[in-house]
PDB file of C-alpha atoms in Angstrom:
ATOM      1  CA  ASP A  13     112.266  94.322  82.660  1.00 59.00           C
ATOM      2  CA  GLY A  14     113.960  93.512  85.892  1.00 73.00           C
ATOM      3  CA  TYR A  15     113.571  97.101  87.634  1.00 86.00           C
ATOM      4  CA  PRO A  16     111.047  97.032  90.470  1.00 90.00           C
ATOM      5  CA  PHE A  17     108.562 100.090  90.349  1.00 92.00           C
ATOM      6  CA  ALA A  18     105.874 101.634  92.212  1.00 93.00           C
ATOM      7  CA  THR A  19     103.171 104.365  91.651  1.00 93.00           C
ATOM      8  CA  THR A  20     101.847 107.026  93.916  1.00 93.00           C
ATOM      9  CA  LEU A  21      98.137 107.793  94.716  1.00 91.00           C
ATOM     10  CA  LEU A  22      98.016 110.354  91.934  1.00 91.00           C
ATOM     11  CA  GLY A  23      99.873 108.195  89.632  1.00 92.00           C
ATOM     12  CA  LYS A  24      98.036 104.943  90.185  1.00 93.00           C
ATOM     13  CA  GLY A  25      97.022 103.176  87.186  1.00 91.00           C
ATOM     14  CA  VAL A  26      99.692 104.783  84.688  1.00 91.00           C
ATOM     15  CA  MET A  27     101.705 101.639  84.806  1.00 89.00           C
ATOM     16  CA  ARG A  28     100.516  98.102  84.166  1.00 88.00           C
ATOM     17  CA  GLU A  29      99.958  96.719  87.538  1.00 89.00           C
ATOM     18  CA  ASN A  30      99.981  92.945  86.626  1.00 85.00           C
ATOM     19  CA  HIS A  31     103.641  93.375  85.649  1.00 86.00           C
ATOM     20  CA  ASP A  32     105.883  91.047  87.710  1.00 85.00           C
ATOM     21  CA  GLN A  33     108.064  93.858  88.858  1.00 88.00           C
ATOM     22  CA  PHE A  34     104.982  96.167  90.259  1.00 90.00           C
ATOM     23  CA  VAL A  35     105.473  96.437  93.992  1.00 90.00           C
ATOM     24  CA  GLY A  36     102.298  98.470  94.685  1.00 90.00           C
ATOM     25  CA  VAL A  37     101.376 102.093  95.535  1.00 92.00           C
ATOM     26  CA  TYR A  38     103.888 103.725  97.549  1.00 93.00           C
ATOM     27  CA  ASN A  39     102.345 106.235 100.053  1.00 90.00           C
ATOM     28  CA  GLY A  40     104.895 106.444 102.778  1.00 89.00           C
ATOM     29  CA  HIS A  41     103.990 104.511 105.946  1.00 85.00           C
ATOM     30  CA  MET A  42     100.270 104.311 104.669  1.00 84.00           C
ATOM     31  CA  GLY A  43     100.908 102.173 101.557  1.00 80.00           C
ATOM     32  CA  LYS A  44     101.875  98.568 100.995  1.00 84.00           C
ATOM     33  CA  GLU A  45     104.820  97.365 102.894  1.00 87.00           C
ATOM     34  CA  THR A  46     106.338  95.929  99.698  1.00 89.00           C
ATOM     35  CA  ALA A  47     106.248  99.334  98.047  1.00 91.00           C
ATOM     36  CA  LYS A  48     107.765 101.247 101.248  1.00 92.00           C
ATOM     37  CA  GLU A  49     110.595  98.482 101.418  1.00 93.00           C
ATOM     38  CA  THR A  50     111.488  98.781  97.818  1.00 92.00           C
ATOM     39  CA  VAL A  51     111.173 102.519  97.295  1.00 94.00           C
ATOM     40  CA  GLU A  52     112.886 103.519 100.455  1.00 94.00           C
ATOM     41  CA  GLY A  53     115.608 100.745 100.253  1.00 93.00           C
ATOM     42  CA  ALA A  54     116.715 101.409  96.570  1.00 93.00           C
ATOM     43  CA  GLU A  55     120.260 102.218  95.718  1.00 92.00           C
ATOM     44  CA  VAL A  56     119.015 104.630  93.405  1.00 93.00           C
ATOM     45  CA  LEU A  57     115.390 105.970  93.217  1.00 95.00           C
ATOM     46  CA  LEU A  58     114.077 107.137  89.860  1.00 94.00           C
ATOM     47  CA  ASN A  59     111.328 109.729  90.391  1.00 95.00           C
ATOM     48  CA  LEU A  60     109.495 110.340  86.988  1.00 94.00           C
ATOM     49  CA  GLY A  61     106.821 112.919  87.166  1.00 91.00           C
ATOM     50  CA  ALA A  62     105.497 112.036  90.709  1.00 91.00           C
ATOM     51  CA  LEU A  63     104.453 115.213  92.856  1.00 88.00           C
ATOM     52  CA  MET A  64     106.173 115.506  96.076  1.00 86.00           C
ATOM     53  CA  THR A  65     102.659 116.177  97.961  1.00 86.00           C
ATOM     54  CA  ASP A  66     101.542 115.432 101.425  1.00 84.00           C
ATOM     55  CA  MET A  67      98.997 112.761 100.240  1.00 84.00           C
ATOM     56  CA  ASN A  68     101.607 111.488  97.881  1.00 83.00           C
ATOM     57  CA  LEU A  69     103.952 111.063 100.614  1.00 86.00           C
ATOM     58  CA  GLY A  70     101.752 109.377 103.347  1.00 83.00           C
ATOM     59  CA  ILE A  71     101.229 112.881 105.138  1.00 80.00           C
ATOM     60  CA  TRP A  72     105.017 113.324 105.085  1.00 79.00           C
ATOM     61  CA  SER A  73     105.831 109.776 106.475  1.00 86.00           C
ATOM     62  CA  ALA A  74     108.036 109.134 103.574  1.00 88.00           C
ATOM     63  CA  SER A  75     111.526 108.452 104.158  1.00 90.00           C
ATOM     64  CA  LEU A  76     113.459 109.317 100.944  1.00 92.00           C
ATOM     65  CA  ASP A  77     117.025 110.073 100.594  1.00 93.00           C
ATOM     66  CA  LYS A  78     117.832 112.877  98.286  1.00 91.00           C
ATOM     67  CA  LYS A  79     121.436 111.746  97.727  1.00 93.00           C
ATOM     68  CA  ARG A  80     120.030 108.554  96.239  1.00 94.00           C
ATOM     69  CA  MET A  81     117.273 110.205  94.208  1.00 95.00           C
ATOM     70  CA  VAL A  82     116.902 111.454  90.446  1.00 95.00           C
ATOM     71  CA  VAL A  83     113.808 113.381  89.996  1.00 95.00           C
ATOM     72  CA  ALA A  84     112.530 114.230  86.590  1.00 95.00           C
ATOM     73  CA  ASN A  85     109.510 116.431  86.213  1.00 93.00           C
ATOM     74  CA  SER A  86     107.925 118.480  83.400  1.00 91.00           C
ATOM     75  CA  ASP A  87     110.864 120.704  82.588  1.00 92.00           C
ATOM     76  CA  ARG A  88     113.600 120.189  85.370  1.00 94.00           C
ATOM     77  CA  VAL A  89     115.934 117.496  86.348  1.00 95.00           C
ATOM     78  CA  ARG A  90     117.487 116.914  89.915  1.00 94.00           C
ATOM     79  CA  ILE A  91     120.323 114.499  90.554  1.00 93.00           C
ATOM     80  CA  LYS A  92     121.145 114.285  94.168  1.00 88.00           C
ATOM     81  CA  HIS A  93     121.326 118.143  95.165  1.00 87.00           C
ATOM     82  CA  HIS A  94     122.094 119.126  91.511  1.00 93.00           C
ATOM     83  CA  HIS A  95     119.337 120.779  89.443  1.00 94.00           C
ATOM     84  CA  TYR A  96     119.210 121.042  85.683  1.00 95.00           C
ATOM     85  CA  ASP A  97     116.590 123.409  84.320  1.00 95.00           C
ATOM     86  CA  HIS A  98     114.764 123.328  80.721  1.00 95.00           C
ATOM     87  CA  VAL A  99     115.128 119.686  80.524  1.00 95.00           C
ATOM     88  CA  SER A 100     111.667 118.226  79.475  1.00 94.00           C
ATOM     89  CA  LEU A 101     110.516 114.760  80.882  1.00 94.00           C
ATOM     90  CA  LYS A 102     110.257 113.425  77.434  1.00 94.00           C
ATOM     91  CA  SER A 103     113.812 114.240  76.436  1.00 94.00           C
ATOM     92  CA  PHE A 104     114.976 112.703  79.651  1.00 94.00           C
ATOM     93  CA  LEU A 105     113.128 109.471  79.380  1.00 93.00           C
ATOM     94  CA  GLU A 106     114.347 109.058  75.766  1.00 93.00           C
ATOM     95  CA  GLU A 107     118.030 109.614  76.543  1.00 93.00           C
ATOM     96  CA  LEU A 108     117.766 107.410  79.785  1.00 91.00           C
ATOM     97  CA  ALA A 109     116.124 104.567  77.722  1.00 89.00           C
ATOM     98  CA  SER A 110     119.099 104.691  75.257  1.00 90.00           C
ATOM     99  CA  ARG A 111     121.716 104.564  78.142  1.00 87.00           C
ATOM    100  CA  ILE A 112     120.249 102.327  80.661  1.00 84.00           C
ATOM    101  CA  SER A 113     121.182  98.678  80.783  1.00 80.00           C
ATOM    102  CA  ARG A 114     118.315  95.998  80.426  1.00 74.00           C
ATOM    103  CA  VAL A 115     118.237  93.414  82.994  1.00 69.00           C
ATOM    104  CA  LYS A 116     115.993  90.492  83.344  1.00 68.00           C
ATOM    105  CA  SER A 117     114.671  89.162  86.780  1.00 65.00           C
ATOM    106  CA  ASN A 118     113.144  85.961  87.558  1.00 63.00           C
ATOM    107  CA  GLU A 119     111.481  87.344  90.868  1.00 66.00           C
ATOM    108  CA  LYS A 120     107.872  88.064  91.006  1.00 65.00           C
ATOM    109  CA  VAL A 121     106.186  90.151  93.484  1.00 66.00           C
ATOM    110  CA  ASN A 122     102.786  88.840  92.982  1.00 60.00           C
ATOM    111  CA  LEU A 123     100.669  91.169  94.948  1.00 63.00           C
ATOM    112  CA  PHE A 124      97.513  89.253  94.036  1.00 57.00           C
ATOM    113  CA  ALA A 125      98.031  86.575  96.618  1.00 50.00           C
ATOM    114  CA  ASP A 126      97.137  88.706  99.743  1.00 55.00           C
ATOM    115  CA  THR A 127      94.236  90.694  97.957  1.00 59.00           C
ATOM    116  CA  LEU A 128      91.994  88.047  96.780  1.00 59.00           C
ATOM    117  CA  VAL A 129      89.136  86.408  98.391  1.00 60.00           C
ATOM    118  CA  SER A 130      89.423  82.486  98.624  1.00 58.00           C
ATOM    119  CA  GLU A 131      86.599  80.209  97.696  1.00 58.00           C
ATOM    120  CA  THR A 132      86.380  79.003 101.286  1.00 57.00           C
ATOM    121  CA  GLU A 133      85.541  82.657 102.371  1.00 63.00           C
ATOM    122  CA  LYS A 134      82.872  82.937  99.748  1.00 66.00           C
ATOM    123  CA  ASP A 135      81.268  79.776 101.279  1.00 67.00           C
ATOM    124  CA  SER A 136      80.188  81.595 104.352  1.00 83.00           C
ATOM    125  CA  PRO A 137      77.543  83.625 102.659  1.00 89.00           C
ATOM    126  CA  GLY A 138      75.758  84.604 106.076  1.00 92.00           C
ATOM    127  CA  LYS A 139      78.797  86.516 107.513  1.00 94.00           C
ATOM    128  CA  ASN A 140      78.445  90.344 107.374  1.00 94.00           C
ATOM    129  CA  LEU A 141      80.413  92.285 105.081  1.00 95.00           C
ATOM    130  CA  THR A 142      83.600  94.111 106.338  1.00 94.00           C
ATOM    131  CA  VAL A 143      85.711  96.740 104.519  1.00 93.00           C
ATOM    132  CA  GLN A 144      88.669  94.321 103.959  1.00 91.00           C
ATOM    133  CA  TYR A 145      86.502  91.513 102.765  1.00 93.00           C
ATOM    134  CA  PHE A 146      84.484  93.878 100.329  1.00 95.00           C
ATOM    135  CA  TYR A 147      87.759  95.122  98.541  1.00 93.00           C
ATOM    136  CA  ASP A 148      89.426  91.828  98.556  1.00 91.00           C
ATOM    137  CA  ARG A 149      86.282  90.425  96.579  1.00 93.00           C
ATOM    138  CA  ILE A 150      86.225  93.480  94.382  1.00 94.00           C
ATOM    139  CA  ASN A 151      89.625  92.603  93.022  1.00 91.00           C
ATOM    140  CA  ASP A 152      87.873  89.483  91.638  1.00 90.00           C
ATOM    141  CA  PHE A 153      85.028  91.534  90.103  1.00 95.00           C
ATOM    142  CA  ILE A 154      86.727  94.337  88.225  1.00 95.00           C
ATOM    143  CA  ASN A 155      87.904  93.710  84.676  1.00 95.00           C
ATOM    144  CA  ASP A 156      89.769  95.464  81.927  1.00 94.00           C
ATOM    145  CA  GLU A 157      86.632  97.278  80.650  1.00 96.00           C
ATOM    146  CA  ASN A 158      86.281  99.205  83.941  1.00 97.00           C
ATOM    147  CA  VAL A 159      87.472 102.566  85.027  1.00 97.00           C
ATOM    148  CA  LEU A 160      87.563 102.783  88.794  1.00 97.00           C
ATOM    149  CA  ILE A 161      86.719 105.996  90.541  1.00 97.00           C
ATOM    150  CA  ALA A 162      87.580 106.586  94.328  1.00 96.00           C
ATOM    151  CA  ASP A 163      86.094 109.196  96.301  1.00 96.00           C
ATOM    152  CA  THR A 164      87.996 111.148  99.003  1.00 91.00           C
ATOM    153  CA  GLY A 165      88.434 109.533 102.459  1.00 87.00           C
ATOM    154  CA  ASP A 166      88.630 105.799 103.137  1.00 89.00           C
ATOM    155  CA  SER A 167      87.521 104.954  99.828  1.00 92.00           C
ATOM    156  CA  ILE A 168      90.643 106.206  98.041  1.00 91.00           C
ATOM    157  CA  LEU A 169      92.782 104.611 100.615  1.00 89.00           C
ATOM    158  CA  ASN A 170      91.070 101.227 100.152  1.00 90.00           C
ATOM    159  CA  ALA A 171      91.213 101.595  96.351  1.00 92.00           C
ATOM    160  CA  SER A 172      94.727 102.234  96.292  1.00 90.00           C
ATOM    161  CA  ASN A 173      95.393  98.528  97.144  1.00 88.00           C
ATOM    162  CA  LEU A 174      93.043  97.267  94.472  1.00 92.00           C
ATOM    163  CA  LEU A 175      95.250  95.688  91.567  1.00 90.00           C
ATOM    164  CA  LEU A 176      94.084  96.808  88.273  1.00 92.00           C
ATOM    165  CA  PRO A 177      93.578  94.471  85.259  1.00 91.00           C
ATOM    166  CA  GLU A 178      95.824  95.562  82.168  1.00 89.00           C
ATOM    167  CA  GLY A 179      93.181  97.489  80.417  1.00 92.00           C
ATOM    168  CA  ALA A 180      91.412  99.048  83.477  1.00 95.00           C
ATOM    169  CA  ASP A 181      91.830 102.680  84.235  1.00 95.00           C
ATOM    170  CA  TYR A 182      91.813 104.523  87.511  1.00 95.00           C
ATOM    171  CA  ILE A 183      90.687 108.074  88.705  1.00 95.00           C
ATOM    172  CA  GLY A 184      91.357 109.147  92.307  1.00 91.00           C
ATOM    173  CA  GLN A 185      91.433 112.700  93.339  1.00 86.00           C
ATOM    174  CA  ALA A 186      94.323 112.598  95.681  1.00 85.00           C
ATOM    175  CA  PHE A 187      95.498 116.332  95.389  1.00 83.00           C
ATOM    176  CA  TYR A 188      92.414 118.503  96.199  1.00 84.00           C
ATOM    177  CA  LEU A 189      90.790 115.589  98.098  1.00 85.00           C
ATOM    178  CA  SER A 190      87.362 117.303  97.182  1.00 90.00           C
ATOM    179  CA  ILE A 191      84.605 115.066  98.948  1.00 92.00           C
ATOM    180  CA  GLY A 192      81.742 114.062  96.775  1.00 94.00           C
ATOM    181  CA  TYR A 193      84.171 114.107  93.708  1.00 96.00           C
ATOM    182  CA  SER A 194      83.474 110.624  92.481  1.00 97.00           C
ATOM    183  CA  VAL A 195      79.663 111.177  91.345  1.00 97.00           C
ATOM    184  CA  PRO A 196      80.343 113.846  88.770  1.00 97.00           C
ATOM    185  CA  ALA A 197      83.394 112.376  87.854  1.00 97.00           C
ATOM    186  CA  ALA A 198      81.408 108.960  86.822  1.00 98.00           C
ATOM    187  CA  LEU A 199      79.318 111.236  84.652  1.00 98.00           C
ATOM    188  CA  GLY A 200      82.506 112.837  82.972  1.00 97.00           C
ATOM    189  CA  ALA A 201      84.066 109.261  82.663  1.00 97.00           C
ATOM    190  CA  GLY A 202      80.810 107.829  81.214  1.00 97.00           C
ATOM    191  CA  LEU A 203      80.504 110.463  78.761  1.00 97.00           C
ATOM    192  CA  SER A 204      84.151 110.571  77.417  1.00 96.00           C
ATOM    193  CA  ARG A 205      84.784 106.891  77.372  1.00 93.00           C
ATOM    194  CA  SER A 206      81.883 104.725  76.303  1.00 91.00           C
ATOM    195  CA  ASP A 207      83.960 101.700  75.985  1.00 94.00           C
ATOM    196  CA  LYS A 208      84.723 101.934  79.756  1.00 96.00           C
ATOM    197  CA  ARG A 209      82.174 101.131  82.536  1.00 98.00           C
ATOM    198  CA  PRO A 210      82.923 103.264  85.700  1.00 98.00           C
ATOM    199  CA  VAL A 211      82.992 101.283  88.866  1.00 98.00           C
ATOM    200  CA  VAL A 212      82.627 104.032  91.944  1.00 98.00           C
ATOM    201  CA  PHE A 213      83.539 103.757  95.507  1.00 98.00           C
ATOM    202  CA  VAL A 214      82.059 106.468  97.379  1.00 97.00           C
ATOM    203  CA  GLY A 215      81.413 106.861 101.163  1.00 95.00           C
ATOM    204  CA  ASP A 216      77.807 107.968 102.625  1.00 95.00           C
ATOM    205  CA  GLY A 217      78.968 111.361 103.611  1.00 94.00           C
ATOM    206  CA  ALA A 218      80.624 111.998 100.469  1.00 95.00           C
ATOM    207  CA  PHE A 219      77.624 110.893  98.479  1.00 97.00           C
ATOM    208  CA  GLN A 220      75.323 113.462 100.314  1.00 96.00           C
ATOM    209  CA  MET A 221      77.356 116.285  98.877  1.00 96.00           C
ATOM    210  CA  THR A 222      76.629 115.436  95.377  1.00 97.00           C
ATOM    211  CA  ALA A 223      73.925 112.885  95.087  1.00 97.00           C
ATOM    212  CA  GLN A 224      71.866 114.977  92.589  1.00 96.00           C
ATOM    213  CA  GLY A 225      74.593 113.986  90.074  1.00 97.00           C
ATOM    214  CA  LEU A 226      72.800 110.686  89.496  1.00 97.00           C
ATOM    215  CA  SER A 227      69.865 112.528  87.912  1.00 98.00           C
ATOM    216  CA  THR A 228      72.107 113.632  85.058  1.00 98.00           C
ATOM    217  CA  ILE A 229      73.841 110.144  84.853  1.00 98.00           C
ATOM    218  CA  LEU A 230      70.424 108.598  84.385  1.00 98.00           C
ATOM    219  CA  ARG A 231      69.268 111.344  82.003  1.00 97.00           C
ATOM    220  CA  ARG A 232      72.279 110.585  79.805  1.00 97.00           C
ATOM    221  CA  GLY A 233      71.714 106.587  79.997  1.00 97.00           C
ATOM    222  CA  LEU A 234      74.986 105.851  81.585  1.00 98.00           C
ATOM    223  CA  ASN A 235      75.823 102.691  82.994  1.00 98.00           C
ATOM    224  CA  PRO A 236      78.227 103.078  86.178  1.00 98.00           C
ATOM    225  CA  ILE A 237      78.180 100.807  89.025  1.00 98.00           C
ATOM    226  CA  PHE A 238      78.058 102.637  92.450  1.00 98.00           C
ATOM    227  CA  PHE A 239      79.309 100.998  95.648  1.00 98.00           C
ATOM    228  CA  LEU A 240      77.865 103.154  98.337  1.00 98.00           C
ATOM    229  CA  MET A 241      79.911 102.509 101.500  1.00 97.00           C
ATOM    230  CA  ASN A 242      77.329 103.188 104.549  1.00 96.00           C
ATOM    231  CA  ASN A 243      78.729 103.276 107.635  1.00 93.00           C
ATOM    232  CA  SER A 244      76.857 105.968 109.256  1.00 91.00           C
ATOM    233  CA  GLY A 245      78.963 109.058 108.982  1.00 89.00           C
ATOM    234  CA  TYR A 246      82.256 110.759 108.251  1.00 89.00           C
ATOM    235  CA  THR A 247      84.633 107.919 108.850  1.00 86.00           C
ATOM    236  CA  ILE A 248      88.027 109.593 108.137  1.00 82.00           C
ATOM    237  CA  GLU A 249      86.910 112.433 110.653  1.00 84.00           C
ATOM    238  CA  ARG A 250      85.618 109.966 113.071  1.00 84.00           C
ATOM    239  CA  VAL A 251      89.318 108.304 113.118  1.00 80.00           C
ATOM    240  CA  PHE A 252      90.875 111.503 114.278  1.00 79.00           C
ATOM    241  CA  HIS A 253      88.194 113.090 116.534  1.00 82.00           C
ATOM    242  CA  ASP A 254      85.100 111.276 117.305  1.00 82.00           C
ATOM    243  CA  GLY A 255      81.903 112.915 118.112  1.00 87.00           C
ATOM    244  CA  LYS A 256      78.215 113.347 117.088  1.00 90.00           C
ATOM    245  CA  TYR A 257      79.175 115.839 114.695  1.00 90.00           C
ATOM    246  CA  ASN A 258      80.622 112.934 112.462  1.00 90.00           C
ATOM    247  CA  ASP A 259      77.122 111.148 112.410  1.00 90.00           C
ATOM    248  CA  ILE A 260      74.876 112.074 109.325  1.00 92.00           C
ATOM    249  CA  HIS A 261      71.272 111.745 108.911  1.00 94.00           C
ATOM    250  CA  GLY A 262      70.688 108.314 107.270  1.00 92.00           C
ATOM    251  CA  TRP A 263      69.048 107.967 103.884  1.00 96.00           C
ATOM    252  CA  GLU A 264      67.525 104.991 101.889  1.00 96.00           C
ATOM    253  CA  TYR A 265      70.537 105.368  99.715  1.00 97.00           C
ATOM    254  CA  HIS A 266      69.621 102.214  97.526  1.00 97.00           C
ATOM    255  CA  ARG A 267      66.201 103.806  96.758  1.00 97.00           C
ATOM    256  CA  ILE A 268      67.719 107.213  95.582  1.00 97.00           C
ATOM    257  CA  PRO A 269      68.104 106.234  91.731  1.00 97.00           C
ATOM    258  CA  LYS A 270      64.464 105.323  91.687  1.00 97.00           C
ATOM    259  CA  VAL A 271      63.699 108.982  93.159  1.00 96.00           C
ATOM    260  CA  PHE A 272      65.744 110.286  90.156  1.00 96.00           C
ATOM    261  CA  GLY A 273      63.624 108.195  87.552  1.00 95.00           C
ATOM    262  CA  GLY A 274      65.923 105.022  87.444  1.00 96.00           C
ATOM    263  CA  LYS A 275      65.708 101.693  88.929  1.00 96.00           C
ATOM    264  CA  ALA A 276      66.016 101.082  92.686  1.00 96.00           C
ATOM    265  CA  GLY A 277      69.388  99.917  93.890  1.00 97.00           C
ATOM    266  CA  MET A 278      70.368  97.050  96.104  1.00 98.00           C
ATOM    267  CA  ARG A 279      71.155  96.941  99.818  1.00 98.00           C
ATOM    268  CA  VAL A 280      73.796  94.320 101.001  1.00 98.00           C
ATOM    269  CA  LYS A 281      74.866  93.471 104.514  1.00 97.00           C
ATOM    270  CA  THR A 282      76.337  89.927 104.022  1.00 97.00           C
ATOM    271  CA  ARG A 283      78.681  88.055 101.743  1.00 95.00           C
ATOM    272  CA  GLY A 284      75.906  86.420 100.050  1.00 95.00           C
ATOM    273  CA  ASP A 285      74.030  89.719  99.500  1.00 97.00           C
ATOM    274  CA  LEU A 286      77.035  91.000  97.960  1.00 97.00           C
ATOM    275  CA  GLU A 287      77.540  87.897  95.599  1.00 95.00           C
ATOM    276  CA  LYS A 288      73.861  88.454  94.300  1.00 97.00           C
ATOM    277  CA  ALA A 289      74.430  92.168  93.797  1.00 98.00           C
ATOM    278  CA  LEU A 290      77.620  91.405  91.856  1.00 97.00           C
ATOM    279  CA  ASP A 291      75.862  88.996  89.605  1.00 97.00           C
ATOM    280  CA  HIS A 292      73.290  91.475  88.934  1.00 98.00           C
ATOM    281  CA  ALA A 293      75.770  94.309  88.096  1.00 98.00           C
ATOM    282  CA  ALA A 294      77.631  91.802  85.613  1.00 97.00           C
ATOM    283  CA  THR A 295      74.368  91.105  83.653  1.00 97.00           C
ATOM    284  CA  ALA A 296      72.836  94.759  83.894  1.00 97.00           C
ATOM    285  CA  LYS A 297      75.497  95.883  81.734  1.00 95.00           C
ATOM    286  CA  ASP A 298      73.524  98.856  80.050  1.00 96.00           C
ATOM    287  CA  GLU A 299      72.247 100.405  83.041  1.00 97.00           C
ATOM    288  CA  LEU A 300      73.166 102.238  86.276  1.00 98.00           C
ATOM    289  CA  VAL A 301      73.803  99.779  89.204  1.00 98.00           C
ATOM    290  CA  PHE A 302      73.598 101.256  92.508  1.00 98.00           C
ATOM    291  CA  ILE A 303      74.674  98.932  95.433  1.00 98.00           C
ATOM    292  CA  GLU A 304      74.613 100.126  99.175  1.00 98.00           C
ATOM    293  CA  VAL A 305      77.255  98.398 101.302  1.00 98.00           C
ATOM    294  CA  VAL A 306      76.101  98.324 104.926  1.00 97.00           C
ATOM    295  CA  LEU A 307      79.269  98.115 107.286  1.00 96.00           C
ATOM    296  CA  GLU A 308      79.855  98.791 110.912  1.00 93.00           C
ATOM    297  CA  LYS A 309      80.274 102.427 112.032  1.00 89.00           C
ATOM    298  CA  LYS A 310      83.990 101.915 113.021  1.00 87.00           C
ATOM    299  CA  ASP A 311      84.956  99.423 110.339  1.00 88.00           C
ATOM    300  CA  TRP A 312      87.972 101.167 108.139  1.00 85.00           C
ATOM    301  CA  SER A 313      91.071 100.317 106.321  1.00 83.00           C
ATOM    302  CA  ASN A 314      94.416  99.471 107.654  1.00 82.00           C
ATOM    303  CA  ASN A 315      95.622 102.385 105.823  1.00 81.00           C
ATOM    304  CA  LEU A 316      93.304 104.788 107.648  1.00 82.00           C
ATOM    305  CA  GLU A 317      94.625 103.252 110.958  1.00 81.00           C
ATOM    306  CA  LYS A 318      98.221 103.954 109.756  1.00 81.00           C
ATOM    307  CA  LEU A 319      97.094 107.743 108.661  1.00 77.00           C
ATOM    308  CA  GLU A 320      95.732 108.250 112.185  1.00 76.00           C
ATOM    309  CA  ARG A 321      99.121 106.975 113.829  1.00 78.00           C
ATOM    310  CA  ILE A 322     101.078 109.186 111.675  1.00 76.00           C
ATOM    311  CA  VAL A 323      98.883 112.293 112.179  1.00 70.00           C
ATOM    312  CA  LYS A 324      98.971 111.781 116.356  1.00 69.00           C
ATOM    313  CA  ASN A 325     102.821 111.178 115.890  1.00 72.00           C
ATOM    314  CA  ASN A 326     103.212 114.462 114.267  1.00 66.00           C
ATOM    315  CA  GLN A 327     101.167 116.153 116.469  1.00 61.00           C
ATOM    316  CA  HIS A 328     103.324 114.919 119.644  1.00 57.00           C
ATOM    317  CA  SER A 329     106.551 115.567 117.936  1.00 60.00           C
ATOM    318  CA  GLY A 330     105.222 119.095 117.048  1.00 55.00           C
TER     319      GLY A 330
END
């Protein structure tokens, strides 16, 4: 109970995030400082099934000492520089659990403190929305009946910092990073788990790739909540190399559901607008709710700024 733990982007949600010892999503220099300090400063680091991919390691910005690592994957265990084949993860965990000492800790990481919106901030309804405010506010909105689905780009980087309620699930395609994945993922999640309401975060560029998926979602009578983050283009591309090619033709996104035979969505620009939209989403439980969130063109997450620095540093060092 006293051992701190983190997950990766691909593993987010696999462990209970409201646990006192959860330190956040580890993503090299791109993730939370609490996770980075804990993982990279550990005397012994136990890696259970985490894939050592570029995105899981913050575009190779991770600083992991193999001499302090025990890595257990599906059929292989590595301890420091020694490899043991044909050892299943299940067998390894069972044996580890029988031998490891149990410790108690009174320390609480309490990540919620810096990721929630205060009542004072809510009292400024006329203020324009920002990416930071939006995701902080969503931490108060999601519940254990949701499955969160984050699209590729700034959406998945922002959603990685959301703290999942105990019963909530999470889907983020952090391996292939296929743009537009979240729309059909919402269809699949809705059909497979009627007890969970999908909450989808998708950028305007990603949405234009697979928007027609809304038609099937409506046809099947599913009830996801879509947050379309409209900042006028391909944000993650704009960060690295800006130009007109990152601008896209603007749609009336909140009207798209009506085109496909559903109800028109809502377009929000201010904190007050968002509160009304969230109230509506909470009460319209049995139908698709589509909320277009209007943001400044160059408003993006801190994680994306970290990614920019990492990539530029790699370019200079190469």
